[in-house]
XYZ file of C-alpha atoms in Angstrom:
666
model
C 208.844 333.287 -33.279
C 210.765 332.295 -30.149
C 207.500 331.985 -28.229
C 206.077 329.605 -30.881
C 209.221 327.440 -30.776
C 209.054 327.283 -26.969
C 205.411 326.151 -27.041
C 206.156 323.453 -29.617
C 209.129 322.179 -27.594
C 206.987 322.033 -24.431
C 204.339 319.990 -26.223
C 206.974 317.499 -27.465
C 208.533 317.117 -23.993
C 205.092 316.639 -22.434
C 204.303 313.956 -24.990
C 207.586 312.163 -24.255
C 206.967 312.324 -20.502
C 203.413 311.117 -21.021
C 204.682 308.147 -23.080
C 207.251 307.205 -20.422
C 204.708 307.253 -17.573
C 202.057 305.174 -19.328
C 200.133 303.113 -16.726
C 200.763 299.336 -16.743
C 198.330 297.008 -18.435
C 196.655 294.135 -16.545
C 198.468 291.712 -18.849
C 201.853 293.107 -17.839
C 200.966 293.069 -14.155
C 199.690 289.507 -14.253
C 202.806 288.344 -16.128
C 204.900 289.756 -13.274
C 202.655 288.027 -10.724
C 202.972 284.688 -12.561
C 206.769 284.949 -12.571
C 206.771 285.423 -8.798
C 204.362 282.494 -8.473
C 206.628 280.171 -10.479
C 209.528 281.243 -8.261
C 207.290 280.631 -5.206
C 207.972 284.133 -3.872
C 204.695 284.248 -2.013
C 205.595 287.255 0.132
C 206.160 289.396 -2.975
C 203.001 288.017 -4.605
C 200.994 289.432 -1.722
C 201.907 292.974 -2.837
C 199.989 292.340 -6.072
C 196.706 291.520 -4.292
C 193.677 293.789 -4.444
C 192.419 295.597 -1.353
C 189.411 293.268 -1.276
C 191.701 290.196 -1.336
C 193.909 291.619 1.423
C 190.860 292.057 3.620
C 190.124 288.324 3.298
C 193.649 287.116 4.187
C 196.692 288.614 5.915
C 200.122 288.539 4.364
C 201.316 286.095 7.041
C 198.411 283.712 6.382
C 198.769 284.062 2.603
C 202.454 283.159 2.660
C 202.116 280.372 5.249
C 199.132 278.793 3.465
C 200.962 278.529 0.141
C 204.128 277.286 1.835
C 202.272 274.699 3.922
C 200.184 273.356 1.051
C 203.135 273.106 -1.303
C 205.299 271.467 1.349
C 202.639 269.056 2.640
C 201.642 267.987 -0.862
C 205.322 267.810 -1.927
C 204.704 270.175 -4.829
C 207.559 270.550 -7.276
C 208.095 271.381 -10.957
C 205.499 274.118 -10.649
C 204.723 275.842 -13.934
C 202.073 278.553 -14.116
C 201.534 279.799 -17.674
C 200.006 282.998 -18.933
C 200.599 283.889 -22.566
C 200.281 287.610 -22.893
C 198.358 288.556 -26.114
C 200.315 290.316 -28.821
C 197.665 292.993 -29.252
C 196.860 295.192 -26.311
C 193.324 294.715 -25.006
C 191.056 297.482 -23.765
C 190.018 297.106 -20.104
C 188.027 299.463 -17.942
C 187.867 298.694 -14.198
C 188.664 294.979 -14.304
C 190.149 292.299 -16.533
C 189.643 288.521 -16.846
C 192.872 286.766 -17.853
C 193.104 282.989 -18.450
C 196.020 280.975 -17.048
C 197.014 277.328 -16.612
C 198.963 275.595 -13.844
C 200.877 272.314 -13.836
C 202.736 270.729 -10.926
C 203.894 267.412 -9.538
C 202.703 266.290 -6.131
C 203.179 263.307 -3.832
C 200.097 261.820 -5.498
C 201.134 262.589 -9.063
C 200.556 265.468 -11.496
C 197.972 268.181 -10.860
C 196.819 270.412 -13.726
C 194.094 273.028 -14.028
C 192.948 276.023 -16.055
C 191.491 279.083 -14.397
C 190.749 282.772 -14.905
C 192.408 285.501 -12.918
C 190.477 288.698 -12.199
C 192.501 291.883 -12.001
C 190.994 295.168 -10.783
C 192.192 298.722 -11.284
C 192.926 300.512 -8.048
C 194.477 303.846 -7.140
C 197.025 303.811 -4.357
C 199.146 306.764 -3.281
C 198.059 308.817 -6.326
C 199.035 305.991 -8.693
C 196.694 303.767 -10.652
C 197.594 300.116 -11.157
C 196.143 296.655 -11.643
C 195.832 294.182 -8.740
C 194.914 290.497 -8.552
C 191.520 289.966 -6.972
C 192.814 286.771 -5.309
C 190.754 284.090 -3.577
C 191.366 280.446 -2.600
C 190.414 279.142 -6.052
C 193.764 280.455 -7.319
C 195.448 277.676 -5.284
C 193.106 275.056 -6.762
C 189.916 276.006 -8.644
C 187.696 273.771 -6.473
C 189.151 275.082 -3.210
C 186.658 277.538 -1.818
C 186.725 279.449 1.460
C 185.988 277.001 4.282
C 187.135 273.939 2.318
C 190.031 271.792 3.524
C 192.740 269.882 1.710
C 193.040 266.214 2.639
C 196.331 264.324 2.236
C 195.747 260.630 2.839
C 198.316 257.842 2.757
C 196.947 254.456 1.730
C 199.209 251.949 3.478
C 200.868 249.396 1.217
C 200.621 245.791 2.336
C 204.054 244.400 3.137
C 205.017 241.367 1.090
C 205.199 237.985 2.810
C 208.278 235.768 3.080
C 207.419 232.139 2.308
C 209.228 228.816 2.417
C 209.490 226.472 -0.580
C 206.039 224.966 0.121
C 204.350 228.339 0.582
C 204.360 228.309 4.383
C 204.411 231.840 5.768
C 207.665 232.709 7.516
C 206.848 236.423 7.810
C 203.226 237.390 7.258
C 200.775 240.204 7.850
C 198.708 238.983 10.772
C 197.303 240.311 14.007
C 198.342 240.937 17.590
C 196.487 241.703 20.799
C 196.524 245.367 21.821
C 196.262 245.371 25.614
C 194.719 248.448 27.172
C 192.583 249.733 30.003
C 189.258 251.490 30.393
C 190.107 253.925 33.246
C 186.563 254.079 34.577
C 186.495 250.304 35.096
C 189.781 249.888 36.964
C 187.963 249.817 40.281
C 189.611 250.120 43.651
C 192.354 249.896 44.661
C 193.362 251.211 41.241
C 197.054 251.533 42.185
C 197.285 247.823 42.935
C 195.850 246.952 39.508
C 198.325 249.288 37.785
C 201.233 247.738 39.700
C 200.244 244.227 38.632
C 199.569 245.355 35.050
C 202.999 246.998 34.840
C 204.612 243.771 36.008
C 202.777 241.611 33.467
C 203.422 243.973 30.539
C 207.014 244.666 31.625
C 206.249 248.377 31.670
C 206.751 250.999 34.354
C 203.797 252.304 36.367
C 204.839 255.753 35.195
C 204.333 254.726 31.542
C 200.836 253.412 32.278
C 199.798 256.490 34.263
C 201.148 258.788 31.554
C 199.041 256.997 28.923
C 195.915 257.235 31.083
C 196.497 260.928 31.800
C 196.694 261.959 28.130
C 194.445 264.883 27.204
C 192.031 262.839 25.080
C 191.366 260.156 27.681
C 187.878 259.780 29.154
C 186.737 257.253 31.795
C 184.833 255.149 29.262
C 187.474 255.138 26.486
C 189.952 252.350 25.694
C 193.550 253.434 26.387
C 196.076 251.285 24.453
C 199.215 250.290 26.368
C 201.130 247.499 24.634
C 200.801 244.906 21.877
C 201.361 241.277 22.846
C 201.382 238.050 20.861
C 197.960 236.517 20.291
C 199.407 233.068 21.045
C 200.511 233.887 24.608
C 197.324 232.562 26.218
C 198.888 232.339 29.673
C 199.654 236.055 29.683
C 196.177 236.892 28.353
C 194.551 234.960 31.204
C 196.515 236.846 33.832
C 195.888 240.227 32.187
C 192.151 239.831 31.713
C 191.746 238.777 35.334
C 192.486 242.412 36.258
C 189.646 244.940 36.516
C 189.449 247.357 33.593
C 191.986 245.497 31.441
C 190.712 244.678 27.971
C 192.041 244.301 24.430
C 191.570 244.970 20.750
C 192.882 243.006 17.780
C 195.286 245.050 15.653
C 197.339 244.421 12.545
C 200.890 243.214 13.136
C 203.746 241.424 11.413
C 203.807 237.787 12.485
C 206.618 235.247 12.540
C 204.920 231.843 12.957
C 208.156 229.879 13.435
C 209.669 232.224 16.002
C 213.188 231.463 17.184
C 213.968 228.816 14.561
C 214.042 231.417 11.786
C 214.749 234.551 13.796
C 218.219 235.223 12.375
C 217.329 234.406 8.793
C 214.011 236.268 8.606
C 214.652 239.027 11.143
C 211.838 241.379 12.117
C 210.348 244.820 11.487
C 210.193 247.814 13.787
C 208.883 251.387 13.801
C 210.702 253.782 11.510
C 212.862 256.333 13.351
C 213.632 259.979 12.652
C 217.122 259.050 11.410
C 215.601 256.543 8.991
C 213.190 259.135 7.610
C 216.074 261.521 7.035
C 218.173 258.908 5.205
C 215.209 257.641 3.183
C 213.753 261.017 2.291
C 211.938 260.878 -1.031
C 211.447 257.096 -0.908
C 207.832 257.174 0.206
C 208.211 256.475 3.931
C 206.030 258.115 6.574
C 206.431 258.397 10.342
C 203.892 255.591 10.900
C 205.629 253.019 8.675
C 207.437 249.877 9.770
C 210.866 249.032 8.391
C 212.994 245.862 8.331
C 215.379 245.797 11.253
C 217.253 242.490 10.807
C 217.541 239.470 8.576
C 215.757 239.243 5.256
C 213.188 241.760 6.481
C 216.026 244.290 6.311
C 217.890 242.851 3.310
C 214.718 242.728 1.176
C 213.165 245.916 2.525
C 212.841 247.551 -0.878
C 210.985 244.595 -2.419
C 208.842 243.853 0.629
C 207.680 247.326 1.627
C 205.701 248.234 -1.470
C 204.724 251.820 -2.210
C 202.075 253.624 -0.227
C 199.206 255.083 -2.172
C 198.469 258.795 -1.820
C 195.209 260.642 -2.344
C 195.017 264.436 -2.348
C 191.467 265.729 -2.096
C 189.449 268.827 -1.355
C 186.892 268.244 1.373
C 183.992 270.656 0.928
C 182.149 272.231 3.820
C 179.194 269.917 3.166
C 181.461 266.850 3.381
C 181.679 266.055 -0.319
C 185.124 265.156 -1.618
C 186.837 266.257 -4.819
C 190.007 264.303 -5.682
C 192.887 266.409 -6.982
C 195.409 263.627 -7.568
C 195.774 259.986 -6.655
C 198.685 257.569 -6.756
C 197.451 253.973 -6.396
C 198.922 251.777 -3.696
C 201.469 249.160 -4.795
C 201.697 246.275 -2.350
C 205.081 244.713 -1.617
C 206.341 241.588 -3.358
C 206.023 238.134 -1.826
C 209.429 236.423 -1.651
C 209.599 232.618 -1.742
C 212.701 231.001 -0.306
C 214.199 227.580 -0.999
C 214.024 226.919 2.755
C 212.242 223.766 3.913
C 210.693 225.012 7.149
C 210.394 221.464 8.524
C 214.127 220.824 8.060
C 214.861 224.293 9.479
C 212.812 223.614 12.601
C 214.251 220.114 13.062
C 217.848 221.334 12.812
C 217.122 224.197 15.189
C 215.577 221.773 17.677
C 218.741 219.637 17.541
C 220.809 222.719 18.387
C 218.450 224.084 21.019
C 220.214 225.049 24.225
C 223.582 225.203 22.464
C 225.468 227.979 20.729
C 226.029 226.903 17.159
C 224.963 226.961 13.553
C 223.823 224.568 10.846
C 223.027 224.517 7.165
C 221.452 222.086 4.740
C 221.654 222.288 0.958
C 220.609 220.209 -2.015
C 223.973 219.347 -3.661
C 222.572 219.149 -7.195
C 220.201 222.146 -7.249
C 222.079 224.359 -4.789
C 218.856 225.097 -2.899
C 219.439 226.139 0.700
C 217.063 223.943 2.685
C 217.999 225.246 6.134
C 220.148 228.023 7.564
C 220.176 228.028 11.350
C 221.770 230.094 14.089
C 221.298 228.995 17.700
C 220.148 230.184 20.097
C 217.561 232.429 18.488
C 215.235 235.081 19.868
C 211.512 235.758 19.543
C 211.068 238.028 16.495
C 207.405 238.546 17.425
C 208.484 240.106 20.696
C 210.951 242.326 18.837
C 208.365 243.452 16.288
C 205.713 244.190 18.926
C 208.146 246.210 21.021
C 210.578 244.520 23.374
C 211.037 246.100 26.805
C 214.377 247.366 28.043
C 214.444 244.630 30.695
C 213.908 241.858 28.150
C 216.461 243.366 25.776
C 219.035 243.501 28.558
C 218.365 239.842 29.389
C 219.108 238.914 25.768
C 222.255 241.028 25.709
C 223.506 239.537 28.994
C 222.821 235.924 27.952
C 226.247 234.188 27.664
C 225.001 232.180 24.656
C 224.448 235.476 22.776
C 221.058 234.749 21.172
C 221.186 237.903 19.050
C 224.445 236.845 17.362
C 223.907 235.515 13.830
C 226.357 232.650 13.557
C 225.454 231.341 10.089
C 226.749 234.496 8.431
C 230.131 234.274 10.185
C 233.277 232.225 9.590
C 234.970 229.882 12.062
C 238.084 227.706 12.292
C 236.847 224.470 10.642
C 239.148 221.830 12.041
C 239.115 218.424 10.360
C 236.000 218.957 8.200
C 238.408 220.633 5.756
C 240.367 217.400 5.255
C 238.241 216.026 2.361
C 238.874 219.349 0.588
C 242.609 219.060 1.210
C 242.500 215.510 -0.130
C 240.604 216.569 -3.264
C 243.096 219.387 -3.947
C 245.992 216.975 -3.630
C 244.379 214.335 -5.850
C 243.429 216.782 -8.597
C 246.871 218.374 -8.585
C 248.550 214.972 -8.924
C 250.601 215.639 -5.788
C 248.593 213.035 -3.880
C 247.372 209.600 -4.952
C 244.524 207.514 -3.584
C 247.114 205.033 -2.304
C 249.627 207.583 -0.975
C 250.707 206.447 2.489
C 252.986 207.827 5.210
C 254.669 205.871 7.974
C 253.354 207.459 11.169
C 254.391 206.040 14.514
C 254.028 208.789 17.095
C 251.405 211.210 18.429
C 253.437 214.235 17.331
C 255.489 215.111 14.275
C 257.583 217.958 12.930
C 259.323 218.179 9.598
C 262.806 218.938 10.877
C 264.803 221.125 13.221
C 263.785 224.246 11.282
C 260.364 224.018 12.970
C 261.976 224.575 16.348
C 259.767 223.128 19.044
C 256.566 223.184 16.960
C 254.883 219.832 16.386
C 251.704 218.616 14.680
C 249.628 216.525 17.087
C 247.351 213.683 16.019
C 244.453 212.275 18.017
C 244.613 208.794 16.516
C 246.734 206.063 18.154
C 246.896 203.919 15.007
C 250.518 203.471 13.987
C 252.210 202.215 10.864
C 251.453 202.904 7.216
C 248.586 205.395 7.037
C 246.971 205.853 3.636
C 244.365 208.427 2.595
C 241.395 206.271 3.601
C 242.765 205.633 7.082
C 243.724 209.303 7.407
C 240.114 210.327 6.772
C 238.566 207.559 8.880
C 240.843 208.281 11.866
C 241.146 212.016 11.086
C 244.937 212.019 11.123
C 246.382 215.536 11.350
C 249.936 214.389 10.641
C 248.909 212.747 7.351
C 247.250 215.892 6.017
C 250.040 218.155 7.234
C 252.550 216.057 5.300
C 250.245 215.879 2.268
C 250.001 219.676 2.150
C 253.770 220.069 2.401
C 254.012 217.746 -0.596
C 251.586 219.937 -2.554
C 253.258 223.205 -1.680
C 251.735 226.523 -0.695
C 250.722 227.655 -4.198
C 248.938 224.433 -5.135
C 247.092 224.281 -1.817
C 246.083 227.963 -1.847
C 244.905 227.868 -5.458
C 242.977 224.696 -4.702
C 241.153 226.371 -1.804
C 240.225 229.280 -4.056
C 238.751 226.859 -6.605
C 236.672 225.448 -3.762
C 235.202 228.926 -3.218
C 237.437 230.335 -0.490
C 237.695 234.129 -0.559
C 234.911 234.215 -3.155
C 231.536 235.829 -2.668
C 228.985 234.596 -5.176
C 225.688 236.443 -5.361
C 223.413 235.200 -2.587
C 220.171 236.589 -1.206
C 221.553 236.964 2.327
C 224.944 238.648 2.894
C 227.292 235.951 4.208
C 230.981 236.263 5.026
C 233.148 234.327 2.553
C 235.432 231.601 3.853
C 239.005 232.815 4.349
C 242.389 231.231 3.688
C 244.220 233.623 5.958
C 247.973 233.978 5.954
C 249.975 230.962 4.788
C 253.553 232.197 4.898
C 255.468 229.228 6.275
C 255.597 225.456 6.209
C 254.029 225.381 9.673
C 251.044 227.537 8.655
C 250.634 225.440 5.492
C 250.647 222.213 7.511
C 248.178 223.601 10.077
C 245.802 224.926 7.414
C 245.609 221.521 5.733
C 243.818 220.045 8.762
C 241.709 223.127 9.476
C 243.769 225.067 11.961
C 246.084 227.978 11.145
C 244.171 231.054 10.011
C 241.771 229.281 7.655
C 238.086 229.932 8.434
C 234.881 228.607 6.903
C 231.255 229.636 6.735
C 228.685 226.922 7.541
C 226.796 227.290 4.232
C 229.985 227.265 2.193
C 231.150 224.198 4.119
C 228.063 222.239 3.051
C 228.586 223.386 -0.551
C 232.224 222.225 -0.588
C 231.070 218.618 -0.127
C 228.792 218.828 -3.190
C 231.501 217.692 -5.695
C 231.615 214.305 -3.934
C 227.993 213.593 -4.966
C 227.520 215.982 -7.893
C 229.803 214.489 -10.547
C 232.714 216.554 -9.290
C 230.953 219.924 -9.690
C 230.925 222.532 -6.924
C 227.344 223.782 -6.641
C 226.450 227.425 -6.134
C 224.065 227.873 -3.169
C 220.808 229.744 -3.777
C 218.149 230.977 -1.356
C 215.546 232.552 -3.639
C 213.164 230.122 -5.378
C 213.232 232.402 -8.427
C 216.968 231.872 -8.904
C 218.069 229.355 -11.493
C 218.684 225.964 -9.936
C 221.750 223.833 -10.567
C 224.171 226.723 -11.094
C 227.725 225.397 -11.145
C 230.220 227.397 -9.109
C 233.215 225.360 -10.327
C 232.739 222.722 -13.028
C 234.779 219.517 -12.928
C 236.483 220.515 -9.707
C 236.980 216.856 -8.788
C 237.133 213.969 -11.255
C 234.226 211.492 -11.019
C 236.678 208.751 -10.001
C 238.219 210.786 -7.187
C 234.799 212.055 -6.060
C 233.438 208.509 -5.797
C 236.560 207.296 -3.970
C 236.418 210.138 -1.446
C 232.691 209.578 -0.872
C 233.380 205.885 -0.157
C 236.060 206.887 2.348
C 233.655 209.336 4.026
C 231.121 206.509 4.356
C 233.728 204.518 6.282
C 234.219 207.457 8.673
C 230.802 206.370 9.993
C 230.709 202.610 9.296
C 234.207 201.773 10.552
C 234.101 201.000 14.305
C 237.208 203.172 14.732
C 235.817 205.970 12.558
C 235.521 209.352 14.245
C 231.783 209.502 13.405
C 230.898 205.881 14.190
C 228.367 207.041 16.789
C 226.425 208.485 13.848
C 225.692 205.052 12.367
C 221.990 204.533 11.567
C 220.685 201.017 10.917
C 219.627 200.494 7.301
C 220.363 204.108 6.409
C 223.723 204.967 4.810
C 225.522 208.137 5.815
C 228.841 209.568 4.730
C 230.497 212.429 6.524
C 233.414 213.992 8.303
C 233.919 215.225 11.848
C 236.028 218.102 13.026
C 237.167 219.540 16.335
C 238.780 222.931 15.983
C 240.682 224.384 18.873
C 241.053 228.129 19.279
C 244.031 228.946 21.489
C 246.687 231.580 21.870
C 249.703 229.267 21.607
C 250.638 225.610 21.378
C 250.358 223.857 24.696
C 247.467 226.017 25.918
C 244.005 224.538 26.413
C 241.824 226.348 23.929
C 238.133 226.720 23.214
C 236.701 223.935 21.059
C 234.329 224.010 18.122
C 232.701 220.701 17.204
C 231.837 220.073 13.533
C 230.132 217.431 11.432
C 229.121 217.256 7.766
C 226.903 214.373 6.614
C 224.891 213.168 3.631
C 223.296 210.007 2.266
C 225.636 208.875 -0.543
C 222.913 206.742 -2.147
C 220.281 209.479 -2.223
C 222.201 212.702 -2.164
C 219.435 215.275 -1.928
C 220.717 216.964 1.225
C 224.085 217.778 2.753
C 223.932 218.852 6.400
C 226.706 220.793 8.145
C 226.619 221.629 11.849
C 228.934 223.388 14.297
C 228.544 223.683 18.070
C 230.650 225.977 20.201
C 232.436 224.660 23.300
C 231.783 221.080 22.227
C 233.592 218.146 20.709
C 232.526 216.516 17.475
C 230.901 213.518 19.198
C 228.020 215.649 20.468
C 227.532 217.199 17.013
C 227.450 213.756 15.349
C 224.753 212.658 17.810
C 222.614 215.692 16.987
C 222.962 215.354 13.208
C 222.137 211.648 13.559
C 219.027 212.654 15.537
C 218.030 214.979 12.700
C 218.266 212.204 10.094
C 216.469 209.704 12.340
C 213.574 212.096 12.856
C 213.243 212.600 9.133
C 213.257 208.831 8.640
C 210.466 208.437 11.220
C 208.438 211.077 9.379
C 209.000 209.380 6.022
C 211.156 212.173 4.604
C-alpha cells in the first residue's frame, strides 16, 4: 500500500513540475519583444533574435542602426502593437504573428502593418522562440542594401516690402567667387596674394580651401560671396587667372545703408542658436535674422522647412515614408515710404543722427532712419574681420541704432509743455512774463542755479513769442506755475513712459526724476532728465493737426490705421493756436527756424538744441533737433536729430528734404 501511495505522489509531483516548466509560446515571446521595442531597449531586443538574424547583423550594428534611424528621423511616440490571441495557437517550428507600428517623425506620422516570423530554436538544452528579424521590421519596404533618405526642402524666406510693394529685403542672388586650381597659372602665389587682398581674406584661408580633400585641378573651389552690384570688384577679380564665379541664392537688401538699422540682415545659424531653437525646425544650413526686423520678425519670415523621408532602393527607385510639405515664410508689408526713407537718410548722410516721419492722421510710419548706416548686404554675405573692425572703430558708430534710443530733447518739447499748461488751465494763450535778462532764478532757495535763455528779446514775453524765440525762462516759469504733478501727468498723457504695441521694439520716452523746482523748470524746456525717442517726438506733434488727438504710430500695413493713443488731448482751439505759433517759428524773421522758410510752401515747426553736460557752466555736447510739418496739408510730420550739431544745421537739412519732395511733385 505504501508503495502505491509513493508512486501516485511521484506522478502528481512530476505533473506539477511539468506544468511549471511549460515552454513559452511564440505569442508570449513576441509580446515581450514588443514591450522592449516600445521602450526602445534595442540591446535587450537583440537577445530575442534568431541565430539566422544574428548572422546577418551584429549586436553593435543592430543597436546603432535603430538608434541612428530613430534619432535622425526624430522618431517619437512610438507604439508597436501586438494583440495576443485569447486562445493558444498550435505552432510547430515557426510562427507568423501580425503586428502594427505607429510613430511620429520629423516628416509626420508613419504607420505600417507587418508580420513577424518567430522560429523555435534550442539553446543550452532549452527550447524557445526567437524573432527571425530582418530590415523590414524597421520599415516593411526597407530591404537589405536599401538606404533611408532624409531630405529637407528649404522654405523660402518671406520678403519685407514697403507700402508700395518695393522689396526692402528679398530673396535674390549673389556672386560666388572661386578659383579653378588648374587654371591659376604661374606664378600662382602672386595670384593668391592679390585675390586675398581683393576678397579681404587671408592667403591661408584660400590655400586651405584649395587643399580640401575633394578638390581637383578642374573643379570650381568656392571662396567668398560678393554683391552682384559691385562691378568694380568683379572687374578686378576676373582679371586674375583661374578666378571665376557662380550665381548663388542670397538675401538682398536693395536700399542698403538707408534701411540697414530698420531691416537688419540675416546670417548663418550658429551652434548656440540650434541649441536654443531645438525643436523649431532649424537645420545647420539655415539662415537666421541677426538684426532689425529680420530678427524681430524671424518667426513669421522664416517659414517651415519641408521634410521628406524616403527609402531609396538599390535600383534607385524611391518609396516615400512620410512627407511634411514646405511652408514658405510670410511677406511683411511696412507703412514705410522707401522714397521718403532714402531722402531723409541722404539728408543725414555723413552725420550721426536719426529721423522719423509719420502721417499724423493715420499713424503710419513713413520713415525711420538711423545714420550712419552700414551695408546689410556685406553683413549677410559674410563681413571680414578687418571690415567689421573698421565699423567698430568708426567714431560715428554706424552699427548703433539711434532711432530706437531716447535722447535729451531740448526745446522741441516746448509745444508739449505749452499744451499741458493750456489744457490744465494753468496757462493761457495770452499769459505773459516780464523777462529782462539772459538768466533767471526763482529766488535764493535755488542757490547759484539759473535758467539761461538764448533770446535777447526783453520785455513782456507771451506764449507766441516764447515759442518763436524759444525762451527757456518763459517755459521754466510756466512749469513752476503748473506744478510737478500737473506737468508730470501731462507728459504721461502725451505718451511718456508708455510703450504701445509697435512692430519694432523702441525705447519709450522718459520723464526721469523731477524732485525739485529746478528739475521741474529744466524739464519744461527739454533739459533735466527728460528724454525722448525720435518716433514718439513726431507723434507728439500730431494733436496740433489731428483735431487734438494723439495718434498711435504703426509700422505694419496690416495694422488698423488711425488708432488714437489719447483722444482729445488738446482742444481744437488750443491745437490751432499752437500750430499758428509754430508756423511763425519759421515765418518770423527772428524765429529760431527762419532759415527753414520755403517760398510758397508753408511749414510749421520747432527747433531744439539740447546740451549734455556734467554741471552748469561746463561746455557740453550738443544735440540739434527740428520737427516740421505743412499745416495746410498735414500728411507728414518730420522729426530729425543730429549729434554734435546746433539746430540751424538740422533745419537746413529738413528744409532740403521738403524741397526735394516739392521738386519731385510729392
